[in-house]
PDB file of C-alpha atoms in Angstrom:
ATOM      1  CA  UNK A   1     -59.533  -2.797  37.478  1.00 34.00           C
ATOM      2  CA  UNK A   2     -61.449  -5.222  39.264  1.00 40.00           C
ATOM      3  CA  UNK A   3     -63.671  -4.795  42.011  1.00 38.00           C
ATOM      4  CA  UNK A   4     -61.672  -5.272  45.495  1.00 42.00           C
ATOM      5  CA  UNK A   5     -58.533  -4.333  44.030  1.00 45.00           C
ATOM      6  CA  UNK A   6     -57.169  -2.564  46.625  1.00 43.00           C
ATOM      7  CA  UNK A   7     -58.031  -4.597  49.386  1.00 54.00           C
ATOM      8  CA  UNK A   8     -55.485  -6.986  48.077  1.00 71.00           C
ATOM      9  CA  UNK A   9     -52.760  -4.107  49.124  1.00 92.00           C
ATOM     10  CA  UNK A  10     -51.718  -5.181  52.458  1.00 95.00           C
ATOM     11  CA  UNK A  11     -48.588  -6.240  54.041  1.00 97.00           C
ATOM     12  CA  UNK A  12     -46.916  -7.462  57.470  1.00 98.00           C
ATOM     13  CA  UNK A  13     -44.113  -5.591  58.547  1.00 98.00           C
ATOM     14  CA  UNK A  14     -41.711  -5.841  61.798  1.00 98.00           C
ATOM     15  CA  UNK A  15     -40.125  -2.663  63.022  1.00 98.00           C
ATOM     16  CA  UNK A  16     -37.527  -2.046  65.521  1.00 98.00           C
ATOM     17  CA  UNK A  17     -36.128   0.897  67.415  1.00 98.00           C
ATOM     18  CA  UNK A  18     -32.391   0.595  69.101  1.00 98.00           C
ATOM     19  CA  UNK A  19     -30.022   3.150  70.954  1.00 98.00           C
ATOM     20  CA  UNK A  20     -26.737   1.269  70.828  1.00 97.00           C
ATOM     21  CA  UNK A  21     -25.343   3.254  72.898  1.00 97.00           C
ATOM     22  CA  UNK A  22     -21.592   4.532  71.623  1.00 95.00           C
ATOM     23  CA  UNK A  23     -19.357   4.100  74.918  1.00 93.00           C
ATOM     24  CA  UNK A  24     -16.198   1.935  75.291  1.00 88.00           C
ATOM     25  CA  UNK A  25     -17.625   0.041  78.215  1.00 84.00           C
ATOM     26  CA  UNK A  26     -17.347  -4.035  76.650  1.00 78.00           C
ATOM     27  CA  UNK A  27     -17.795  -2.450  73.074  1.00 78.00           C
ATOM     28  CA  UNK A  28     -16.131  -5.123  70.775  1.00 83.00           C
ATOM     29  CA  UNK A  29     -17.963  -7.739  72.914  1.00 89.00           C
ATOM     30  CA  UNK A  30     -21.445  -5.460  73.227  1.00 93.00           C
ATOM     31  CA  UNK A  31     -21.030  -5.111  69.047  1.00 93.00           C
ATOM     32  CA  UNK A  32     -21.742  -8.971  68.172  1.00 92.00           C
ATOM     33  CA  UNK A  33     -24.607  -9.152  71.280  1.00 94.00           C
ATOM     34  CA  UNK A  34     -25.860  -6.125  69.643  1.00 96.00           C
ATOM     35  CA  UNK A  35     -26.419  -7.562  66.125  1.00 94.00           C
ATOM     36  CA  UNK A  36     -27.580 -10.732  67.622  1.00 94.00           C
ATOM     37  CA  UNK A  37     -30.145  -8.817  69.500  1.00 96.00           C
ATOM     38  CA  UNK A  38     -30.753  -7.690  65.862  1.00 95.00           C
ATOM     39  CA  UNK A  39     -31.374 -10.946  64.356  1.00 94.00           C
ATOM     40  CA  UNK A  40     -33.238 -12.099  67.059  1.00 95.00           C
ATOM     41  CA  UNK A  41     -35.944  -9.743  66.764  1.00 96.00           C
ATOM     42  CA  UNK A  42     -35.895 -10.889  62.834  1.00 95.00           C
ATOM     43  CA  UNK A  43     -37.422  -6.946  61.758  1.00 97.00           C
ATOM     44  CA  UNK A  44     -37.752  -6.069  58.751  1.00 97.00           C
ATOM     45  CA  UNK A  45     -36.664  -1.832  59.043  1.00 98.00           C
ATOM     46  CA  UNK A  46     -34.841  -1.181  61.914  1.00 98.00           C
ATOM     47  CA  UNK A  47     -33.854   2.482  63.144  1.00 98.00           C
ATOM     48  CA  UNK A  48     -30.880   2.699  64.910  1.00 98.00           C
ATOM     49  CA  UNK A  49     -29.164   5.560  67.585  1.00 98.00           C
ATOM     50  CA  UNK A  50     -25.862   6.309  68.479  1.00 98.00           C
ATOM     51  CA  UNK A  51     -24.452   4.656  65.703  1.00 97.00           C
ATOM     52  CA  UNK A  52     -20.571   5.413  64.595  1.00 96.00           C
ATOM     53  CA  UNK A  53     -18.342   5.012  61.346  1.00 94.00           C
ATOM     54  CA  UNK A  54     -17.062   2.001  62.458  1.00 93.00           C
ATOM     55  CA  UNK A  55     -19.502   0.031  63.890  1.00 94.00           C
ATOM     56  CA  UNK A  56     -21.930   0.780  60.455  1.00 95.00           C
ATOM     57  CA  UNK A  57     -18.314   0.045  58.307  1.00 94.00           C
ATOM     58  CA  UNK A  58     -17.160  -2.652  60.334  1.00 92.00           C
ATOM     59  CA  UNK A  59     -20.772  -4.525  61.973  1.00 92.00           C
ATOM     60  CA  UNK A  60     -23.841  -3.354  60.532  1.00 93.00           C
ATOM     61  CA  UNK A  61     -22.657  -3.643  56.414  1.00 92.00           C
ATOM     62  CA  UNK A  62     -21.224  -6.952  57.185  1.00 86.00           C
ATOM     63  CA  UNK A  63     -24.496  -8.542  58.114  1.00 79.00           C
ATOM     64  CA  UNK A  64     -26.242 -10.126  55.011  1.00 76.00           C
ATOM     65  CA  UNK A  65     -29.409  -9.857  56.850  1.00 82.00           C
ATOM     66  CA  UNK A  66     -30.059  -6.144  55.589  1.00 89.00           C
ATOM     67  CA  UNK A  67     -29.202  -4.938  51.849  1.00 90.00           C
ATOM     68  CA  UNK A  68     -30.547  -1.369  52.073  1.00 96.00           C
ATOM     69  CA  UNK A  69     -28.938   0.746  54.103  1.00 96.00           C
ATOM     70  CA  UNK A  70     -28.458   4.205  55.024  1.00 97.00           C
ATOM     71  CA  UNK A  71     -26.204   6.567  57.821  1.00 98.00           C
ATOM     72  CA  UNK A  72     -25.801  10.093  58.220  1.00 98.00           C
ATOM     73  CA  UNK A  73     -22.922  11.339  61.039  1.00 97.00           C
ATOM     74  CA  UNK A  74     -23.931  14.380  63.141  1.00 96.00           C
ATOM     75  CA  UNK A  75     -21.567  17.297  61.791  1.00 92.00           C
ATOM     76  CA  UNK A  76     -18.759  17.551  64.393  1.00 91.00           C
ATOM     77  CA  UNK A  77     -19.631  14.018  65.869  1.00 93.00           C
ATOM     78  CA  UNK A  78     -18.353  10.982  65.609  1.00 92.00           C
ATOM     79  CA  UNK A  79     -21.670   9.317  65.585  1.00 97.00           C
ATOM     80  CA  UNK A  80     -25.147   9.288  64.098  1.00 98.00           C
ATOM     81  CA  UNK A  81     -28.056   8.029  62.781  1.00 98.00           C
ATOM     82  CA  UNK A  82     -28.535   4.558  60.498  1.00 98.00           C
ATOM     83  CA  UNK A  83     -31.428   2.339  58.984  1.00 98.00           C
ATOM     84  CA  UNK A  84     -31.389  -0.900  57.842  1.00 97.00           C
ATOM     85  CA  UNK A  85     -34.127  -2.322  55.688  1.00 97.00           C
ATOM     86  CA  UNK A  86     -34.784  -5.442  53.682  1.00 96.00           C
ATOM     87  CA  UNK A  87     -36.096  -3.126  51.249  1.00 97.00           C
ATOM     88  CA  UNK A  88     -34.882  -0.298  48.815  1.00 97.00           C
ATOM     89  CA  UNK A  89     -34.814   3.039  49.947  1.00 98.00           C
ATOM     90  CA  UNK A  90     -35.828   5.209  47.179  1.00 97.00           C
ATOM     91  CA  UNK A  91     -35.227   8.249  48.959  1.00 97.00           C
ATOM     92  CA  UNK A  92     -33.382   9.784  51.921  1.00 98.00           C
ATOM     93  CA  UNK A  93     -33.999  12.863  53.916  1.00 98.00           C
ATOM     94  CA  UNK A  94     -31.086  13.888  56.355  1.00 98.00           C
ATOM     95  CA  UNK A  95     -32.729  16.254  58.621  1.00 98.00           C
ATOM     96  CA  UNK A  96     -29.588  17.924  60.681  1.00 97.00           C
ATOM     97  CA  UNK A  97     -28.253  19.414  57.481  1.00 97.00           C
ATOM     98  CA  UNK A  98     -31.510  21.837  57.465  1.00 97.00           C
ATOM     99  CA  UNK A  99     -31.678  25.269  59.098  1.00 97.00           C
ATOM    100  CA  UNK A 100     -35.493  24.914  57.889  1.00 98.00           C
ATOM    101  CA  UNK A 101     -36.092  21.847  60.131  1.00 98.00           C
ATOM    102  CA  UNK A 102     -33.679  23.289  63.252  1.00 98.00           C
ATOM    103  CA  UNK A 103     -31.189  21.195  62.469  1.00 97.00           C
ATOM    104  CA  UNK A 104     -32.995  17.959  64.020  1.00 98.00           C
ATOM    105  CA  UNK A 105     -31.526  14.757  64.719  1.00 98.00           C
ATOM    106  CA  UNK A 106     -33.487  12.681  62.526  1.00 98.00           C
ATOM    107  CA  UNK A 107     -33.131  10.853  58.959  1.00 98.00           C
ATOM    108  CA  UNK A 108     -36.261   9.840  56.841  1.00 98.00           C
ATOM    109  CA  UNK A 109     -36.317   7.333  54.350  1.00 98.00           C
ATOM    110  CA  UNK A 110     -39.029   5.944  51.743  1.00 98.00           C
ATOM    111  CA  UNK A 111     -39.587   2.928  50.789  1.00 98.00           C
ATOM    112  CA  UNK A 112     -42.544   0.525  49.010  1.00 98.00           C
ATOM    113  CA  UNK A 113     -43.919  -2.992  49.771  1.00 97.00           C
ATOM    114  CA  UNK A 114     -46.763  -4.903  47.824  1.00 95.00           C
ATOM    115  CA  UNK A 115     -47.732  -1.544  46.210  1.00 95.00           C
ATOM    116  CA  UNK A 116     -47.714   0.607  49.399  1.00 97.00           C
ATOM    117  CA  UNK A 117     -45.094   3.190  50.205  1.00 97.00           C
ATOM    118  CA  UNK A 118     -44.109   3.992  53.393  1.00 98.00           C
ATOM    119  CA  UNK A 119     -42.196   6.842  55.080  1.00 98.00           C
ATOM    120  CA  UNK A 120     -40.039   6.067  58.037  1.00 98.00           C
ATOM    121  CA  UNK A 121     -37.763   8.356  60.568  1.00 98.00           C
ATOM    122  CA  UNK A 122     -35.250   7.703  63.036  1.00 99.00           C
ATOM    123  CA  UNK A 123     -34.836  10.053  65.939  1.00 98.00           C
ATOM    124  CA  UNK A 124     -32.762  10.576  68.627  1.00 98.00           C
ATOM    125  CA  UNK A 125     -33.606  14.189  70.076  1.00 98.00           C
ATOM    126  CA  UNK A 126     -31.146  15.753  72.827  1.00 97.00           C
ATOM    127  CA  UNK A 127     -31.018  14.656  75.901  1.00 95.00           C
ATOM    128  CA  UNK A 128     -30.115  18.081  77.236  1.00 95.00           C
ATOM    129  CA  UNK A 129     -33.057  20.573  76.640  1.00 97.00           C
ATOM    130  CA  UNK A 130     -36.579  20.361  76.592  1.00 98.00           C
ATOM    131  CA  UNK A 131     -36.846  23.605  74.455  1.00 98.00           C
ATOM    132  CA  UNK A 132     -34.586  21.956  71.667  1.00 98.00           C
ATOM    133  CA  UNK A 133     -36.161  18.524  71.719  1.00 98.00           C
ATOM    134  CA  UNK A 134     -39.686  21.197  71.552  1.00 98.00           C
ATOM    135  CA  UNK A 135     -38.397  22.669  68.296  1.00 98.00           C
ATOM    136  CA  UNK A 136     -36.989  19.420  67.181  1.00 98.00           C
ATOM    137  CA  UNK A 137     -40.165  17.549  67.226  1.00 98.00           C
ATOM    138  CA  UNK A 138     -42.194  20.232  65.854  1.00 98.00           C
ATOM    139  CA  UNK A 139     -40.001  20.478  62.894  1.00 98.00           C
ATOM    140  CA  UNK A 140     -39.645  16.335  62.290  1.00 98.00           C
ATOM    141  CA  UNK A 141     -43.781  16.183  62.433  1.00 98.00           C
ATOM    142  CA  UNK A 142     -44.100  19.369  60.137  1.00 98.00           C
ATOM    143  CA  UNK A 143     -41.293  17.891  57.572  1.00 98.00           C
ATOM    144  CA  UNK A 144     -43.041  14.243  57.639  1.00 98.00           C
ATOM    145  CA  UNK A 145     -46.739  15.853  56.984  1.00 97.00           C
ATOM    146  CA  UNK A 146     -45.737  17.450  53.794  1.00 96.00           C
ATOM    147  CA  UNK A 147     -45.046  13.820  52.865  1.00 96.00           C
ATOM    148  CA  UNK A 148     -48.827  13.073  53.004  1.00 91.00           C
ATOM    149  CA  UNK A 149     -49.531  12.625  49.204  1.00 94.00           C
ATOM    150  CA  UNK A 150     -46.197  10.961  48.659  1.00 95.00           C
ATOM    151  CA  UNK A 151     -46.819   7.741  51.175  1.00 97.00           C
ATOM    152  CA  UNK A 152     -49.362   5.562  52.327  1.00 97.00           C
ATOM    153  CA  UNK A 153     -48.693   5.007  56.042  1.00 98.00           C
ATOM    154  CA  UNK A 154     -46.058   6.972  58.545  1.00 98.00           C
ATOM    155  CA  UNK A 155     -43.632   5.725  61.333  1.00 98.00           C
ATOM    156  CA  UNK A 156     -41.381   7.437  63.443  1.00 98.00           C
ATOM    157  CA  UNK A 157     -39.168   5.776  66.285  1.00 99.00           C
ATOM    158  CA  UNK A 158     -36.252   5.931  67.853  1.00 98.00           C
ATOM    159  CA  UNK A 159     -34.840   7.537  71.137  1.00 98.00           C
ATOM    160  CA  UNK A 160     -37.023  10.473  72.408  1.00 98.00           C
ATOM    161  CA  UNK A 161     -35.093  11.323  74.914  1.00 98.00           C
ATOM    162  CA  UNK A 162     -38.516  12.001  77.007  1.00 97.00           C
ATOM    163  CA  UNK A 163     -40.798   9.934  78.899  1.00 96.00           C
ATOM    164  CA  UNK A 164     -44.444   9.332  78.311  1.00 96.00           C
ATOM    165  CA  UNK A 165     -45.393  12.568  80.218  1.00 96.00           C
ATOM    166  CA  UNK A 166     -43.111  14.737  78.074  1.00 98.00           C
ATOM    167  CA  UNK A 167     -44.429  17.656  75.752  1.00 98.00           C
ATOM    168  CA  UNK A 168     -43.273  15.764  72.861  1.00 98.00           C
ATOM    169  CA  UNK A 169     -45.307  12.210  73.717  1.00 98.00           C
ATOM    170  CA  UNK A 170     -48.092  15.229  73.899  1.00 98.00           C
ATOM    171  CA  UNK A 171     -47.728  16.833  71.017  1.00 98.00           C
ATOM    172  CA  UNK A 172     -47.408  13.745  69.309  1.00 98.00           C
ATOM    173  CA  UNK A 173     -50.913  12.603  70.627  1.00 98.00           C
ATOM    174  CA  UNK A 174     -52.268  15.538  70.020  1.00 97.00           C
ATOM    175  CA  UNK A 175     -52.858  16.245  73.641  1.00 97.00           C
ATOM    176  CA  UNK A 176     -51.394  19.615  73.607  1.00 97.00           C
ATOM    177  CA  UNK A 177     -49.998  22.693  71.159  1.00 98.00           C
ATOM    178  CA  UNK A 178     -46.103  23.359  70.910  1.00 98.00           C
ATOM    179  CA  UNK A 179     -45.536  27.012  70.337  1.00 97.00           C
ATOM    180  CA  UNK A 180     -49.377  27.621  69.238  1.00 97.00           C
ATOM    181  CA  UNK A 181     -48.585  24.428  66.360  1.00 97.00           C
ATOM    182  CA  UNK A 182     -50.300  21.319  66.851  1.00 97.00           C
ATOM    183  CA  UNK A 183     -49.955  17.466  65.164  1.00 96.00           C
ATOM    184  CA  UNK A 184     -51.935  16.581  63.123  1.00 92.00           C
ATOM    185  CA  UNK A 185     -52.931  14.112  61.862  1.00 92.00           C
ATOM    186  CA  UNK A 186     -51.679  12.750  65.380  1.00 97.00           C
ATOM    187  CA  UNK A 187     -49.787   9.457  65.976  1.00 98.00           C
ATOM    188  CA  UNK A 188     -50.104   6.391  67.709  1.00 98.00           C
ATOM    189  CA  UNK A 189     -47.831   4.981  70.427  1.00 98.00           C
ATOM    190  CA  UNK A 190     -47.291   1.488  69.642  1.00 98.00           C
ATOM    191  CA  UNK A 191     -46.178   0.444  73.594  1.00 98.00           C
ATOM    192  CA  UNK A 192     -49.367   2.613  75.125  1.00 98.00           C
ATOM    193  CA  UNK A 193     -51.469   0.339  72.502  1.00 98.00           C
ATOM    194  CA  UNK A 194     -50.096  -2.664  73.088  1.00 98.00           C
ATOM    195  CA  UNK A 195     -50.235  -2.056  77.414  1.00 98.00           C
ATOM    196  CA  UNK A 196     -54.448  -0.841  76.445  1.00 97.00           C
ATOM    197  CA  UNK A 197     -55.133  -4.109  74.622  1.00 96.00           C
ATOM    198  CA  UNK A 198     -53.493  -7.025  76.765  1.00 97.00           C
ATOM    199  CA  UNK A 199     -53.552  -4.841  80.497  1.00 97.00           C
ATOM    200  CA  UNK A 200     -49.222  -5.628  80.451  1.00 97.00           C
ATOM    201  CA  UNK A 201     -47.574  -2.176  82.251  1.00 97.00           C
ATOM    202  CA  UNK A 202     -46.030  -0.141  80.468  1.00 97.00           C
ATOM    203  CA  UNK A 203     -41.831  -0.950  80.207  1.00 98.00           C
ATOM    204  CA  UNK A 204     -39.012   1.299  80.861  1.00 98.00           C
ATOM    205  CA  UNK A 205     -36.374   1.253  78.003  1.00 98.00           C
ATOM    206  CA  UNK A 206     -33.875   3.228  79.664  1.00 98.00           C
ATOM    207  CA  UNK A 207     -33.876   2.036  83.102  1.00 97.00           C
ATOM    208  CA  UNK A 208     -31.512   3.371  85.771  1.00 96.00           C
ATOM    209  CA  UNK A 209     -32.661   1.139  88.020  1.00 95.00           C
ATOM    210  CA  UNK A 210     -32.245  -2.666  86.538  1.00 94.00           C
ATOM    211  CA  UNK A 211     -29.943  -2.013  83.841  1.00 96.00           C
ATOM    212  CA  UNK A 212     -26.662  -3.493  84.848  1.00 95.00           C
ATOM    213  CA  UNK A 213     -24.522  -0.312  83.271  1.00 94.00           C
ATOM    214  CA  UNK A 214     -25.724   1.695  86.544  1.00 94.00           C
ATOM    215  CA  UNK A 215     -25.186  -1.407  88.552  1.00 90.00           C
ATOM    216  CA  UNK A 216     -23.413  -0.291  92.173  1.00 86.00           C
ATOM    217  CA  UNK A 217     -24.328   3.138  91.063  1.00 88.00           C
ATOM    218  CA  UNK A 218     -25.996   5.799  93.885  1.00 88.00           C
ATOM    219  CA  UNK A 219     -28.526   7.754  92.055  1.00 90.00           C
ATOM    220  CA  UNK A 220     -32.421   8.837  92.141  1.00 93.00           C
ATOM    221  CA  UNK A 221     -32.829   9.097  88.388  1.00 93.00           C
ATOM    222  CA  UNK A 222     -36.550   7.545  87.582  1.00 94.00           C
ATOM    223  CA  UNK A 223     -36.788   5.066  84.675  1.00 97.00           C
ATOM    224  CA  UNK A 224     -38.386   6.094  81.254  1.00 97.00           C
ATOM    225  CA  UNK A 225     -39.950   4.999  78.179  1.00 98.00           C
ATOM    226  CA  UNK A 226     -37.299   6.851  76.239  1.00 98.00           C
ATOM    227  CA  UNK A 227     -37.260   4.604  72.865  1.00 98.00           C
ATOM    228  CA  UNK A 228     -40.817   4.734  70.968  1.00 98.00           C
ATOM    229  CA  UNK A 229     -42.513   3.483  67.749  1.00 98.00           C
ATOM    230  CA  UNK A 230     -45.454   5.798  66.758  1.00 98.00           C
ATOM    231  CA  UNK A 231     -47.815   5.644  63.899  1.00 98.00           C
ATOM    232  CA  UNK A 232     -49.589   8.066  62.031  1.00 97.00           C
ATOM    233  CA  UNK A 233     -53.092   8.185  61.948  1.00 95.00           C
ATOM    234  CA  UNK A 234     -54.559   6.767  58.766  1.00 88.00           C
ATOM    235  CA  UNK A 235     -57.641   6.122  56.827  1.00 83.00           C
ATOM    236  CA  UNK A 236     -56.172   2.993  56.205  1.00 89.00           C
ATOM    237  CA  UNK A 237     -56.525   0.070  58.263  1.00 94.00           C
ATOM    238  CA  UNK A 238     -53.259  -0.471  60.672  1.00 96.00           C
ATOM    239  CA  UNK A 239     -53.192  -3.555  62.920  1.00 97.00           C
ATOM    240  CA  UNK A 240     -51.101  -3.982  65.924  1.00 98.00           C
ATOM    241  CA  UNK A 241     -49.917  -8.004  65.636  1.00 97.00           C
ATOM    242  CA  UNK A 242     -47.180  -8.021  68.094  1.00 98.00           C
ATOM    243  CA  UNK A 243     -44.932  -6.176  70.251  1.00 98.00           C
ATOM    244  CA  UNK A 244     -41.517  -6.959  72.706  1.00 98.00           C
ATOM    245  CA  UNK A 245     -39.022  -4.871  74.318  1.00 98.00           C
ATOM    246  CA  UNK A 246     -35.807  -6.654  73.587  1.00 98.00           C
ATOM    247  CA  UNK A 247     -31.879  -6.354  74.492  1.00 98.00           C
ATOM    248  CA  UNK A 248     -32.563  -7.267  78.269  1.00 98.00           C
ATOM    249  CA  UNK A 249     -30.299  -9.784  78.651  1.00 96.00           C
ATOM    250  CA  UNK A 250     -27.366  -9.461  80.672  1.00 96.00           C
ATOM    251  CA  UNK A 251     -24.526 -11.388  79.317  1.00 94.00           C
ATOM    252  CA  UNK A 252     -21.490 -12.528  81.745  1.00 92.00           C
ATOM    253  CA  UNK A 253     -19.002 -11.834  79.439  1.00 89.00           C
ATOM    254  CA  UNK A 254     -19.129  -8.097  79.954  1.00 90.00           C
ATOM    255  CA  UNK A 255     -21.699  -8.089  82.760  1.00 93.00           C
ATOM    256  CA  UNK A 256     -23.735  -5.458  80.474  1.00 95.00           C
ATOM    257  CA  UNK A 257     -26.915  -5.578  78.898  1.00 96.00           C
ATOM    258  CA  UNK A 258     -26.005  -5.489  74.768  1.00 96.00           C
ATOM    259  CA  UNK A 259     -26.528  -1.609  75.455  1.00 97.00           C
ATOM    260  CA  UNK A 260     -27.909   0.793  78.226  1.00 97.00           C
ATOM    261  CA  UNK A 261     -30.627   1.247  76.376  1.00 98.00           C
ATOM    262  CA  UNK A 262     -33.721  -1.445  75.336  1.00 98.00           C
ATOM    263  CA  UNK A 263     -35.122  -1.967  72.101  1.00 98.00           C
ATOM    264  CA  UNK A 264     -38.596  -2.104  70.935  1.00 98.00           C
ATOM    265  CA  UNK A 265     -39.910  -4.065  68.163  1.00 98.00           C
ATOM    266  CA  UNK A 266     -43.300  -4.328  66.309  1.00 98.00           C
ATOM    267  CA  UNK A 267     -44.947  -6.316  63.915  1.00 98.00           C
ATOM    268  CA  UNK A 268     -47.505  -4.387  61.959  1.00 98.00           C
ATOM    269  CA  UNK A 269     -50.216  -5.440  59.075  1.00 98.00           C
ATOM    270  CA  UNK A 270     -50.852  -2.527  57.069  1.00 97.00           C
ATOM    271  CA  UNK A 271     -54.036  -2.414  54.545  1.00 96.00           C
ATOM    272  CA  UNK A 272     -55.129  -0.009  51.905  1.00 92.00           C
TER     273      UNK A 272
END
């Protein structure tokens, strides 16, 4: 082995979180904005929410721009979680079939590049109780830690259902104990970096307020930084290269937005 070995382990990698957001409202004509959004942001793993049978069938496994793919339906739902990669998955972890991890809405995969192996989830935690997205989040972190010796560097995204104040965005930092258990190691939030580096504001990526789907709409709902990319802590070196919130187009077609939620992408160099 020669000396420096290692440091020639390193690759770039663009990730991207999207809710695409299962409602009728333009949905044939949302489904091809939606994978242009996609291409546009040119990731290379994306995580994906509200996802159903036919639009993975049908959309997502038509598109030659991902070969590795995976989807798990919610038992009793017609929709799910899905994760599209441009490389293998060499293992899958489904976690709403587990009584051990509360049942969470969330689906890990594996996956190696230039020699380092990575472990990705997609979440999309209710909307509908703080208590369950509590538990939820406590048993996603605790399943992904027991991963430590079996990857290199850890990312979890997707739709949080919670806004930057939340327990969970807490918990995740570290900032405070859920049920006496804490994170840790803790994560990273890739838009709260990205705002502390270049002084941008942080961006709402559900926003009840400029979104066209609540356009004409009376309500006093506050805009949130729902959809997150986080990464673990690491001894390794993790770089921050770029970062967009994408899907804000409206498009006159359907007078919508490609879905009522915004994506987040980011580009990533990774070291070991």
């Amino acid at each position: 082995m020669e000396t420096g070995e290692y440091n020639l382990k390193e690759c770039t990698l663009r990730f991207a979180t999207y809710n695409i957001w299962n409602d009728d409202s333009g949905q044939e004509k949302r489904a091809a904005r939606i994978l242009q959004e996609l291409q546009a942001v040119r990731a290379d793993v994306v995580g994906l929410q509200e996802v159903t049978e036919n639009f993975y069938t049908n959309y997502l496994c038509a598109d030659a721009a991902f070969l590795h793919r995976a989807f798990c339906k919610y038992e009793g739902e017609e929709e799910g979680l899905a994760i599209l990669s441009k490389y293998p998955l060499t293992e899958l972890f489904f976690l709403q079939t587990s009584p051990e991890y509360a049942y969470s809405n969330a689906l890990n995969v594996l996956f190696s590049v230039n020699g380092l192996r990575f472990s990705l989830t997609d979440v999309h935690l209710p909307w509908d109780s703080v208590r369950r997205q509590e538990k939820q989040i406590t048993a996603i972190d605790r399943y992904i830690h027991l991963q430590e010796s079996r990857a290199d560097f850890f990312v979890l995204l997707g739709d949080f259902n919670s806004n930057i104040h939340s327990s969970v965005h807490r918990y995740l930092l570290g900032e405070q104990t859920i049920d006496g258990m804490e994170s840790h190691l803790y994560w990273d939030d890739l838009q709260s970096a990205h705002c502390a580096r270049t002084g941008a504001s942080m961006t709402a990526t559900l926003d009840f307020i400029r979104n066209p789907r609540w356009k004409g709409e009376e309500n006093i709902s506050v805009p949130m930084v729902a959809d997150r990319i986080y990464v673990m802590e690491s001894w390794h070196k993790v770089a921050l290269r770029n970062f967009r919130i994408f899907g804000t187009e409206e498009f006159p077609e359907t007078g919508l937005c490609a879905s009522d939620h915004y994506g987040v992408a980011a580009e990533l160099r990774f070291k070991k």
